[in-house]
Coordinates of C-alpha atoms and ligand atoms in Angstrom, one line a residue:
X1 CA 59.3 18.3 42.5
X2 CA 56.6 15.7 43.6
X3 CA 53.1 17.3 45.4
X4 CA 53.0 17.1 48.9
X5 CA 49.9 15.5 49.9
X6 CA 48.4 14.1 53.8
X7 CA 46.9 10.4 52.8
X8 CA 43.6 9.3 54.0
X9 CA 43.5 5.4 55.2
X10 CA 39.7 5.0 54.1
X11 CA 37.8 1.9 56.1
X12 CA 34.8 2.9 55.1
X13 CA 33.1 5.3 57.6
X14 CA 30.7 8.2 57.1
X15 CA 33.3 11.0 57.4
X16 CA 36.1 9.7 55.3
X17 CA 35.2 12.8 52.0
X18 CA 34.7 15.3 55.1
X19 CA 38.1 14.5 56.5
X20 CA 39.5 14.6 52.9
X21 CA 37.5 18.0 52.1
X22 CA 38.2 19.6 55.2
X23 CA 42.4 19.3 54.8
X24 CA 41.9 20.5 51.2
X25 CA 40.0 23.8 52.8
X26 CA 42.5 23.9 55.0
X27 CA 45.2 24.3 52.3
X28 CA 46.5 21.1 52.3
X29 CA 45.5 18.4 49.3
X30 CA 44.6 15.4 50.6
X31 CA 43.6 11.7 48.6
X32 CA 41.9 8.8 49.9
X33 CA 43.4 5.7 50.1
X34 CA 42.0 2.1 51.0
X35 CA 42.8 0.4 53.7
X36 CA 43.7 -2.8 51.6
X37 CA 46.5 -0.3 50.1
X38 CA 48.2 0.4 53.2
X39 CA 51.0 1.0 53.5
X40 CA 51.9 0.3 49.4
X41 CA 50.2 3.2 48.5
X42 CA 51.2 5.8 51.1
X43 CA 54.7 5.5 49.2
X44 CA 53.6 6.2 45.9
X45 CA 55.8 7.6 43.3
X46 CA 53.1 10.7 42.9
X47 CA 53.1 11.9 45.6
X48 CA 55.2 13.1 48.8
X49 CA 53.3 11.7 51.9
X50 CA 53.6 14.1 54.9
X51 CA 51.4 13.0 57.1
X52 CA 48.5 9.9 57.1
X53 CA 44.8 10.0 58.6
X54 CA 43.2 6.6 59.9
X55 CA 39.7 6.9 59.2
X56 CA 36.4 5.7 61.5
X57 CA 34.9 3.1 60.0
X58 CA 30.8 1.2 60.6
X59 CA 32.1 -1.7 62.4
X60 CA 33.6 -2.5 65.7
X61 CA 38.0 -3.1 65.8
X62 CA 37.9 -6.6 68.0
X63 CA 35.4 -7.7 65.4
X64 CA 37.0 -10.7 63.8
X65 CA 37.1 -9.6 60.0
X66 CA 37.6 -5.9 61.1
X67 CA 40.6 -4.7 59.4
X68 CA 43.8 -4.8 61.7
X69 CA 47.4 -3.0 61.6
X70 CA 50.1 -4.1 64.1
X71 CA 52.3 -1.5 66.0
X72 CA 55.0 -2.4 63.4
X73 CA 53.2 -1.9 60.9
X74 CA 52.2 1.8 62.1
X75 CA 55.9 2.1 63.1
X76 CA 57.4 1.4 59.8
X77 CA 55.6 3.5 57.8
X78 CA 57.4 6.6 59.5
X79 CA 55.1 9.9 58.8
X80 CA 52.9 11.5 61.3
X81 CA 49.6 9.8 61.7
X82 CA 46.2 10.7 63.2
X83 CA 44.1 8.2 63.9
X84 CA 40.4 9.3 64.3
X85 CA 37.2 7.5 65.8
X86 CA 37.9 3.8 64.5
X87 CA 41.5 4.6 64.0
X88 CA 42.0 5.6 67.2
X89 CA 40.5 2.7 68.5
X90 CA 42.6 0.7 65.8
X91 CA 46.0 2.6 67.0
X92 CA 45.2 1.4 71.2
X93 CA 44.4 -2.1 70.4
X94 CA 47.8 -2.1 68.2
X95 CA 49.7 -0.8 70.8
X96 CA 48.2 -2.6 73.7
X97 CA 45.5 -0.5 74.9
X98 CA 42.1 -1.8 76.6
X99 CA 39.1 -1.2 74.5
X100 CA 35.5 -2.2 75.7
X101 CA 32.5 -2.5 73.0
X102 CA 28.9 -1.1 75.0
X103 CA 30.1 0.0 78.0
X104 CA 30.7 3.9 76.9
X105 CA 28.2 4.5 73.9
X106 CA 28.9 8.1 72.9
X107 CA 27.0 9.8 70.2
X108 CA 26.4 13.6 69.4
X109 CA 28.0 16.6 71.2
X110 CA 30.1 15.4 74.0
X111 CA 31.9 17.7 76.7
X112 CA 35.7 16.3 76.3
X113 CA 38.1 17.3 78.8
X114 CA 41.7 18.7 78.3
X115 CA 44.5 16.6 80.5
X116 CA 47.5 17.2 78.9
X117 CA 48.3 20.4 76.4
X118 CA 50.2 19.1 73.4
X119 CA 50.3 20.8 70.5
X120 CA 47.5 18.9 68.6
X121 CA 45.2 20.5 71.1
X122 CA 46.5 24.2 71.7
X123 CA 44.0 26.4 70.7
X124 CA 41.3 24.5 72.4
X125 CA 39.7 25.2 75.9
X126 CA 40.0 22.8 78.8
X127 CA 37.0 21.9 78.2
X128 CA 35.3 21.7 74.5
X129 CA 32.6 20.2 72.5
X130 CA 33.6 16.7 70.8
X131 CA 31.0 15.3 67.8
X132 CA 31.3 11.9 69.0
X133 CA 29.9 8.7 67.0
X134 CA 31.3 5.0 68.8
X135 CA 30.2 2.4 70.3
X136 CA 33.5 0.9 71.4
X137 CA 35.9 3.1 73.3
X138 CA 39.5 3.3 74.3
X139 CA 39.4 2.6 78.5
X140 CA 42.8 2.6 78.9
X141 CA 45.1 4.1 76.9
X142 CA 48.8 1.7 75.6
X143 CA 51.7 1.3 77.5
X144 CA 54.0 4.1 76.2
X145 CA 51.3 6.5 75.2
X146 CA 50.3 9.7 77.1
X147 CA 46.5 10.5 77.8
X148 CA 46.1 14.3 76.2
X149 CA 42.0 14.3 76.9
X150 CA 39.0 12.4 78.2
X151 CA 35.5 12.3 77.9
X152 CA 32.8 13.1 80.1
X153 CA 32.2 9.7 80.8
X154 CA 36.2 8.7 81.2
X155 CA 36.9 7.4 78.0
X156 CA 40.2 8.7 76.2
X157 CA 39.0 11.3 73.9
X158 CA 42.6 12.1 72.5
X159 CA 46.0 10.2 73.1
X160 CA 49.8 10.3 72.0
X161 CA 52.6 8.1 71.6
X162 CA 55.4 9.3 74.0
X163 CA 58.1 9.3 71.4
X164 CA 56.8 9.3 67.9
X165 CA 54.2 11.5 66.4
X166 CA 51.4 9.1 66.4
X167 CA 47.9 10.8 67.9
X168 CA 44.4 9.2 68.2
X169 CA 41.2 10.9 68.9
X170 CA 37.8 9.8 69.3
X171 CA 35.7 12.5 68.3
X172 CA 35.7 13.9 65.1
X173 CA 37.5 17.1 64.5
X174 CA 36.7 17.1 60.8
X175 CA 32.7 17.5 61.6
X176 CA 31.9 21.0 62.3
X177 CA 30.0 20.7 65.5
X178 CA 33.1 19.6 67.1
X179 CA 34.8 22.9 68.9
X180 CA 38.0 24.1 67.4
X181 CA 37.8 21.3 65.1
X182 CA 39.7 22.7 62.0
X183 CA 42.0 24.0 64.6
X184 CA 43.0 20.3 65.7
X185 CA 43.2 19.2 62.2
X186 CA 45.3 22.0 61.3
X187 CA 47.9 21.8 63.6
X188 CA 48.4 18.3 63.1
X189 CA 48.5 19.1 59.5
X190 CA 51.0 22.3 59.9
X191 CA 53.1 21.5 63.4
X192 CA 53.4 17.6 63.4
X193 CA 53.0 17.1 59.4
X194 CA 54.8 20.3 58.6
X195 CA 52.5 21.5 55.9
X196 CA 52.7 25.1 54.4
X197 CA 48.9 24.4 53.5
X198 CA 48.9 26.7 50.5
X199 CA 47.6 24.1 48.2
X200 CA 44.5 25.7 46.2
X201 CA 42.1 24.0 43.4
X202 CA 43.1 26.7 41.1
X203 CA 46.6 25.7 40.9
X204 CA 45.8 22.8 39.2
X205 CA 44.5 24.3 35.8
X206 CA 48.2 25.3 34.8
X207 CA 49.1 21.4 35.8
X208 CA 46.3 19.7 34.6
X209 CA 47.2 21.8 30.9
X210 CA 51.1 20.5 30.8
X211 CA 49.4 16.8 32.2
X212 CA 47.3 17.0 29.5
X213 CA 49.9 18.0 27.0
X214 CA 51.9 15.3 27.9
X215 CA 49.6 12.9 27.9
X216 CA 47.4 13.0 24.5
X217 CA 50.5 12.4 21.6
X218 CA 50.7 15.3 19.1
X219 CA 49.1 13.0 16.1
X220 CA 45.9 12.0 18.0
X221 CA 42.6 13.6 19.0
X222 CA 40.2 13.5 22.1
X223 CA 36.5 12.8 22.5
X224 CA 34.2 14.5 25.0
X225 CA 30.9 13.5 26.4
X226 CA 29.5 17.0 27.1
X227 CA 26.4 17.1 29.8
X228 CA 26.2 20.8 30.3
X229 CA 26.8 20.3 33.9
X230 CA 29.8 22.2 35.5
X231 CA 31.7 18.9 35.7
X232 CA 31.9 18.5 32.1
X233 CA 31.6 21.6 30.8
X234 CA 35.2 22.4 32.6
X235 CA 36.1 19.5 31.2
X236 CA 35.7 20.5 27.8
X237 CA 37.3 23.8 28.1
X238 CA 40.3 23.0 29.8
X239 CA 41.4 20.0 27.2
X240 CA 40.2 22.6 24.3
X241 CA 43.0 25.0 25.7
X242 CA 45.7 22.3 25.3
X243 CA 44.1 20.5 22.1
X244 CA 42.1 23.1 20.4
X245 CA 41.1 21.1 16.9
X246 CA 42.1 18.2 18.2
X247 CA 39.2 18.0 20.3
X248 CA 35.7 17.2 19.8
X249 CA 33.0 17.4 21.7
X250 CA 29.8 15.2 21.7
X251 CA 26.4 16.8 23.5
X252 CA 23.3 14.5 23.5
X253 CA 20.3 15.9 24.0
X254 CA 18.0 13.1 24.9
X255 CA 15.1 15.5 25.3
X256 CA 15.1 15.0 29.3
X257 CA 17.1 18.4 29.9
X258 CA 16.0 21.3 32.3
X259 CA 14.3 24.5 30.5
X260 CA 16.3 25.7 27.6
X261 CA 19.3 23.8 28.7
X262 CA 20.4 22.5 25.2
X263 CA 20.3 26.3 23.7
X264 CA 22.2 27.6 26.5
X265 CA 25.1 24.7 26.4
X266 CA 25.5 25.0 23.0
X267 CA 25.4 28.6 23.3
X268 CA 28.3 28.4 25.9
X269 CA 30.4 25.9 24.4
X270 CA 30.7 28.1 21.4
X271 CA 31.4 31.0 23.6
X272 CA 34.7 29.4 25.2
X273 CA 36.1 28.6 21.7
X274 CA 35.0 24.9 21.4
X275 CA 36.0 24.7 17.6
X276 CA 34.2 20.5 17.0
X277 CA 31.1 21.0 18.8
X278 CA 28.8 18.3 17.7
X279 CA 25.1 18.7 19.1
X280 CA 22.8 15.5 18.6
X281 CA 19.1 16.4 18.6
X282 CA 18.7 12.6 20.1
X283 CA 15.1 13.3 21.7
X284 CA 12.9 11.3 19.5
X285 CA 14.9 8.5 19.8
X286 CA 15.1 8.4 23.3
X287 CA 11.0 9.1 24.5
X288 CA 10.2 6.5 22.1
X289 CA 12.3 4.0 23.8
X290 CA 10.9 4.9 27.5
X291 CA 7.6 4.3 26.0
X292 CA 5.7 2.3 28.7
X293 CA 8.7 1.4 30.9
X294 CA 8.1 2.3 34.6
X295 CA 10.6 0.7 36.7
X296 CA 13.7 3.2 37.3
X297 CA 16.6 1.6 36.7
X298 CA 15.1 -0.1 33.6
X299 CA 14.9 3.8 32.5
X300 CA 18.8 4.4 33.7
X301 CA 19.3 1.9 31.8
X302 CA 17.7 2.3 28.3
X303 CA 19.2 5.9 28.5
X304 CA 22.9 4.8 29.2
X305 CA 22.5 2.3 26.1
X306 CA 20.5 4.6 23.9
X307 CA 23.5 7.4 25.0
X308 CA 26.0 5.2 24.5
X309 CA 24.7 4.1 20.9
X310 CA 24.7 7.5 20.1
X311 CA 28.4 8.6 21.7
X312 CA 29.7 5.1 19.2
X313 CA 27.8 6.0 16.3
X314 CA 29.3 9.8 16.6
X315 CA 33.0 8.7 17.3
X316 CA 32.7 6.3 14.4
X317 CA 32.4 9.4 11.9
X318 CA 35.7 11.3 13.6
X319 CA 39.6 10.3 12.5
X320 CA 42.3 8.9 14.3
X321 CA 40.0 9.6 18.1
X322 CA 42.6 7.3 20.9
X323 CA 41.0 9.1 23.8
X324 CA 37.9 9.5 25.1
X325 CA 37.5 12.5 27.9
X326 CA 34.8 12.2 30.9
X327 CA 33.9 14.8 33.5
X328 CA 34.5 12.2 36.6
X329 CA 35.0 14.2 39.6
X330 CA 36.8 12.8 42.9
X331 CA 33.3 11.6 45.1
X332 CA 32.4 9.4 41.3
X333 CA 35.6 7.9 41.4
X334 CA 36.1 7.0 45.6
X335 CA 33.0 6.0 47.3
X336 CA 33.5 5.9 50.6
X337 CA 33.1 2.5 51.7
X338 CA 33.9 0.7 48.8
X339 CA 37.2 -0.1 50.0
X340 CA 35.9 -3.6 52.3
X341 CA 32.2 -2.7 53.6
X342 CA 30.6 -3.8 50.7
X343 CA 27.9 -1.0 49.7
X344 CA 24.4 -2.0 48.3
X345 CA 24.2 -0.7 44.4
X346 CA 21.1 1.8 45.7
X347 CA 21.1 3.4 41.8
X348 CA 23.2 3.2 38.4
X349 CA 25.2 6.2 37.7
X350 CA 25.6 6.1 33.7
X351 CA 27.6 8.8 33.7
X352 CA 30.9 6.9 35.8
X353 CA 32.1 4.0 33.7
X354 CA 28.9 3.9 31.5
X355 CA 30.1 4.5 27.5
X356 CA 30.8 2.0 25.5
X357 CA 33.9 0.1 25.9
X358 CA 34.0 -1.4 22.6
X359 CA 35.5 1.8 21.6
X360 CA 39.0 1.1 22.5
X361 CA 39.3 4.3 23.9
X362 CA 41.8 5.4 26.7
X363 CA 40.4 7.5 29.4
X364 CA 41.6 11.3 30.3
X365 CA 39.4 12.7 32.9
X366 CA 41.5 15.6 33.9
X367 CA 39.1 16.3 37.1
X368 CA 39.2 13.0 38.7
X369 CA 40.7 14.1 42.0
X370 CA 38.7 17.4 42.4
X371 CA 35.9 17.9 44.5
X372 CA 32.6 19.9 43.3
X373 CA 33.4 23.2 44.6
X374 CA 36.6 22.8 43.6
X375 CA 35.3 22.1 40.0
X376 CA 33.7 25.1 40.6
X377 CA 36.4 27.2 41.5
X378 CA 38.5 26.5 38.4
X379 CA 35.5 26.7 36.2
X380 CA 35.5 30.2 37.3
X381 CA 39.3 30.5 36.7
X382 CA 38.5 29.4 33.3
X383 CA 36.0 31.8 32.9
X384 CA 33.0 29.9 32.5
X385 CA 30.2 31.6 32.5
X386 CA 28.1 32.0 36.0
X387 CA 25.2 30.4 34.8
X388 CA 26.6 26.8 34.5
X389 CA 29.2 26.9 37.2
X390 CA 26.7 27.8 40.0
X391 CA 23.7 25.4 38.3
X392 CA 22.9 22.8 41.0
X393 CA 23.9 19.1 40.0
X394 CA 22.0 17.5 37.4
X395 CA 21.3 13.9 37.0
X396 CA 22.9 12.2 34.1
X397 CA 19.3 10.7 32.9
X398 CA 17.6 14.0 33.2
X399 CA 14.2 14.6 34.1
X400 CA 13.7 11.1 33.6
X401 CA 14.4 10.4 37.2
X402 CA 11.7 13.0 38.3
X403 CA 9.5 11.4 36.6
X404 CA 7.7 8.9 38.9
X405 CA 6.5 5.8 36.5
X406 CA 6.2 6.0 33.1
X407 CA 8.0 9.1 31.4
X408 CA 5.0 10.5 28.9
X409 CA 4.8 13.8 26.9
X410 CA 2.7 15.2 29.5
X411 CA 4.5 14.6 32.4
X412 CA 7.5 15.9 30.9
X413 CA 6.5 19.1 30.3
X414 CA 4.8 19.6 33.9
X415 CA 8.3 18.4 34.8
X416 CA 10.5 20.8 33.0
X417 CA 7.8 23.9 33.7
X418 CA 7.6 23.2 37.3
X419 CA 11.4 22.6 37.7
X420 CA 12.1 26.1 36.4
X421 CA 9.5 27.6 38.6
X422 CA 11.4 26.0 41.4
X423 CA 14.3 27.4 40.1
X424 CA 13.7 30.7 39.8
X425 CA 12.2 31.4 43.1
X426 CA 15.0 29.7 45.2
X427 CA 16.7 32.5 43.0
X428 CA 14.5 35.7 43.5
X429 CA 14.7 34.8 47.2
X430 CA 18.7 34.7 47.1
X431 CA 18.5 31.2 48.9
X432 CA 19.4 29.1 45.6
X433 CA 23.1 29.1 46.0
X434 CA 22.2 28.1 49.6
X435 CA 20.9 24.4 48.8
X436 CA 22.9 21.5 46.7
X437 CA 19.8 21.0 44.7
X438 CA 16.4 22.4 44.6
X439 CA 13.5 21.1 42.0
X440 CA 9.9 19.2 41.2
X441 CA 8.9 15.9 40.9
X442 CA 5.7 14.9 39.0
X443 CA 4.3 11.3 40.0
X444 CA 2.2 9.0 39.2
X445 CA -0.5 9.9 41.7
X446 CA -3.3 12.3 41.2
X447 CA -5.6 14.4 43.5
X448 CA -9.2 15.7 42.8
X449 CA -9.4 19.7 42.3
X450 CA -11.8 22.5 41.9
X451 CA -10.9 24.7 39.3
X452 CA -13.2 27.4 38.9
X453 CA -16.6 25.8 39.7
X454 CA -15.5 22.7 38.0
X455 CA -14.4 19.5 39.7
X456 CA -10.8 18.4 38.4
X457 CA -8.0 15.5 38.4
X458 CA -4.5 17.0 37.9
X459 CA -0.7 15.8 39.1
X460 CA 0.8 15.8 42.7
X461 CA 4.1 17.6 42.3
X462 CA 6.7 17.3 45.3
X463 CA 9.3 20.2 45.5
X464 CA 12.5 18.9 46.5
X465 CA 15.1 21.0 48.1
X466 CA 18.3 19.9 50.1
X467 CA 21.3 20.8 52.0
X468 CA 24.4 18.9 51.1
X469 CA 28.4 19.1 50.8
X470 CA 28.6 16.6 48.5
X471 CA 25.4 14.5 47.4
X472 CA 26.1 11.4 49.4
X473 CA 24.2 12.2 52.9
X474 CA 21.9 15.4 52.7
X475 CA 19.2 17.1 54.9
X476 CA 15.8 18.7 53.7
X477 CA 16.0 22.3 53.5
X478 CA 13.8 24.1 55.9
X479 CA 12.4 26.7 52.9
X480 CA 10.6 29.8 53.9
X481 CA 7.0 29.1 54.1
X482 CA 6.3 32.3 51.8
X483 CA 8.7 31.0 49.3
X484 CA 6.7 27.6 49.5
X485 CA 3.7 29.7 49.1
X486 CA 4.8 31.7 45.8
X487 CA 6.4 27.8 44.5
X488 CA 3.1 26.2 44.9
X489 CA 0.5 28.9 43.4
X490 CA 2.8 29.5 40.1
X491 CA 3.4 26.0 39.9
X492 CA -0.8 24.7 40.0
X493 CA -1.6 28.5 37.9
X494 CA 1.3 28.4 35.3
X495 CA 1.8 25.0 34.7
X496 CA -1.5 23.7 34.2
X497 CA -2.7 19.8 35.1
X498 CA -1.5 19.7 38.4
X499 CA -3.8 19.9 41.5
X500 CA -1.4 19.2 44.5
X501 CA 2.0 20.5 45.2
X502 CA 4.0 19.3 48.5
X503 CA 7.4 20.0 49.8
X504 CA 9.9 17.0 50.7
X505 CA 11.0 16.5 54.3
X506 CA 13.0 12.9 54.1
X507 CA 16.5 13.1 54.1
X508 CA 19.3 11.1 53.1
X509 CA 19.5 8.6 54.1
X510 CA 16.3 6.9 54.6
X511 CA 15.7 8.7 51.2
X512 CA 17.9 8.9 48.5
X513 CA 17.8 12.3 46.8
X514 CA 16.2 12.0 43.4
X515 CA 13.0 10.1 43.3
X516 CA 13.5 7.5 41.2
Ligands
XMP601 P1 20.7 10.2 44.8 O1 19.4 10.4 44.2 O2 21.4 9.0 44.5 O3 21.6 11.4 44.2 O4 20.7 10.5 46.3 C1 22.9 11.8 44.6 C2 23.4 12.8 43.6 O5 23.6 12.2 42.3 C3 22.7 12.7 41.4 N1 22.2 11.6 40.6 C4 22.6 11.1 39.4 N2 23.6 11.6 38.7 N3 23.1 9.9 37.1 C5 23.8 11.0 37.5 O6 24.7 11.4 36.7 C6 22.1 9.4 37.8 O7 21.5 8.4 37.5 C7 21.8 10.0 39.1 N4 21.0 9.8 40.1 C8 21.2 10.8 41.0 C9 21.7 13.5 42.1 O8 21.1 14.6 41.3 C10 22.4 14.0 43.3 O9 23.1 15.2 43.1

């Protein structure tokens, strides 16, 4: 029996992973699609399409490259359809509908107003708080369409085609300051799709094990690039269950890890059975090469080659390897916006795409269309071990890119010392499982001290801490200044050579979330 699953039509807007995430909480799995893939896609051979999502998108519909459906085209493709923010607007000017760009500039909580009760909008009051986020807006809705709710300011807020299950709305139910939200998605999903939304992450392990099996021939053998992160740890362990000898696994330590991270990988890995574990003591090899290199991505990039040097010159050694297994998860693969908008390269990922293709290999990655927390949730099945599936994401080049400037002996250990301090507090104070990420940046700067009655020069360290669902946009967490407090004395009395320690209150965007 195929998987039932609601498809995404991704033009590129802010929300399009939150619309995605928020029907997979609600039960139901959900994939992103690009809007140059519409409608081939929405008919794959995969998957049974229930219902599609038009997604918003950063551009305005009567612009002249702004991507376009017809009414037929909406028509044809015959499942229910919800058209939100841009593809609402997209669905009206299809269909006839008068859109005006400037007039009605919403943005933020907006009261909307109830007209008409359909089902999409049951469990709502008449009137309820819409996230709003358009510049354009729908004035009057297409002939043979029924107005189901307006805003305050009279635009349509929520519309349906008389005859065929075709809504638009123009606030976003998928962001949680809009009322009732989940409530709108879910009964489009469950009374217009006709979803039983019982889909879980943890389903998958069975399926990804036969997939597995019936991918990798009985005669051939698997190589893993093992991180230590959750991502890739799970990795590791599911194919071990299906491949068991036939798997090895490669872990690099390029001497850039947190505190005792190698030990307690290795440690692991061995735990859960993983019978080829090869561990490569790599950090010589790599510190020498960041010798007196200071510009970032020149560092990305000396560790993705150095890294992948290392992954070739291990594979070489092991017989008949075909396939070559990475711990991509879904956000690595689909970056929202890729599909027309053309986003800026802001910094190279090694890990996606990055090892070497002169290997011949074929790709498994038996986590590409999971989510982090989804990771997370079948690590647990698997019965990793606490410790690496709640560890907050880790960057592929390590400390390295918490290092601001030139990566010396020096700075690396204030680095690693003061990001375990950081650590261990968010965890005493039961808040670390609250933030995506919390840790320390050394940088190139340095601030007079007095140390005892002695004048001294040490480091400025920043702590980092931030609230995110998936890495992409975060906000700064707002720590407790007493936990601030204990950070900043252990950090200057237990770590030594560093005179200034200040907290991080740029979010992303304008900032990205690692420094360098
Ligand atoms: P940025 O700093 O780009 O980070 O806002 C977003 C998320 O990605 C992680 N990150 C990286 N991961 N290689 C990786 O594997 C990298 O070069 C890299 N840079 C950032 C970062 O920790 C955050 O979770």
């Amino acid at each position: 029996m195929r998987s039932q699953r609601v498809a995404i039509v991704d033009f590129g807007g802010q929300y399009t992973h939150l619309i995605a995430r928020r029907c997979r909480e609600l039960g139901v799995y959900s994939e992103i699609v690009p809007f140059t893939k519409f409608p081939e896609e929405i008919f794959s051979e995969d998957y049974e399409t229930l219902g599609i999502i038009l997604s918003g998108a950063p551009r305005s519909v009567d612009e002249p490259n702004a991507p376009k459906f017809s009414a037929e085209d909406l028509l044809n493709v015959q499942v229910p359809m919800l058209g939100i923010c841009y593809g609402h607007q997209l669905i009206a000017m299809a269909f006839n509908g008068e859109l005006k760009r400037g007039t009605i500039m919403e943005y933020g909580r907006t009261c909307v107003m109830v007209v008409e009760r359909d089902v999409l909008l049951m469990d709502v009051p008449d009137q309820f708080i819409g996230w709003m986020s358009h510049m354009d807006s729908v004035v009057r809705h297409p002939p043979g369409f029924k107005v189901l709710a307006l805003t305050e300011r009279g635009a349509v807020a929520a519309m349906k085609h008389a005859e065929r299950p075709i809504y638009g709305v123009q606030f976003h139910p998928e962001v949680k300051h809009t009322q009732m939200g989940s409530s709108i998605l879910k009964r489009f999903l469950v009374d217009v799709c006709g979803f039983r939304c019982d889909w879980k992450p943890v389903d998958r392990v069975e399926e990804l094990s036969r997939e597995i099996a019936a991918t990798i021939p009985p005669d051939e053998s698997v190589i893993c690039a093992v991180s230590g992160g959750v991502d890739s740890v799970t990795t590791a362990v599911l194919l071990n269950r299906v491949l068991d000898k036939r798997l090895y696994c490669i872990f690099v330590d390029h001497g850039l890890m947190r505190k005792d991270e190698p030990e307690q990988v290795v440690a692991t890995l061995r735990r859960m059975g993983i019978a080829n574990l090869i561990f490569v003591k790599a950090a010589e090899r790599f510190l020498s090469r960041l010798k007196g290199v200071k510009d970032p991505e020149e560092k990305r990039k000396i560790i993705g080659e150095e890294f992948a040097k290392i992954f070739e010159e291990e594979a070489a050694k092991i017989p008949k390897v075909r396939w070559l297994a990475q711990g991509t998860i879904y956000p690595d693969r689909i970056e929202s916006g890729s599909a027309g908008s053309g986003s800026a390269l802001i910094k190279t990922h090694h890990n996606v795409a990055g090892l070497p293709a002169s290997l011949r290999l074929k790709l498994v990655e038996p986590l590409k269309d999971l989510y982090k927390d989804e990771v997370r949730e079948v690590a647990k099945r698997l019965g990793i071990p606490e410790e690496i599936v709640s560890r907050h994401p880790f960057p592929g080049p390590g400390l390295a890119v918490r290092i601001v400037g030139e990566v010396t002996e020096e700075k690396l250990r204030i680095c690693r010392e003061a990001n375990a301090i950081v650590e261990e507090e968010f965890k005493n104070a039961g808040v670390y499982d609250k933030v995506w990420q919390a840790f320390a940046v050394v940088t190139d700067s340095s601030w007079t001290g007095v140390m005892g009655d002695a004048r001294a020069e040490g480091y400025v360290v920043i702590v980092r801490a931030v609230e995110s669902e998936d890495g992409m946009t975060a906000d700064w967490y707002r720590a407790d200044m007493d936990l601030l407090d204990r950070i900043s004395k252990r950090i200057v009395n237990e770590v030594g050579n560093v005179t200034m320690v200040v907290y991080a209150t740029t979010s992303k965007p304008p900032s990205t979330i690692e420094a360098c």
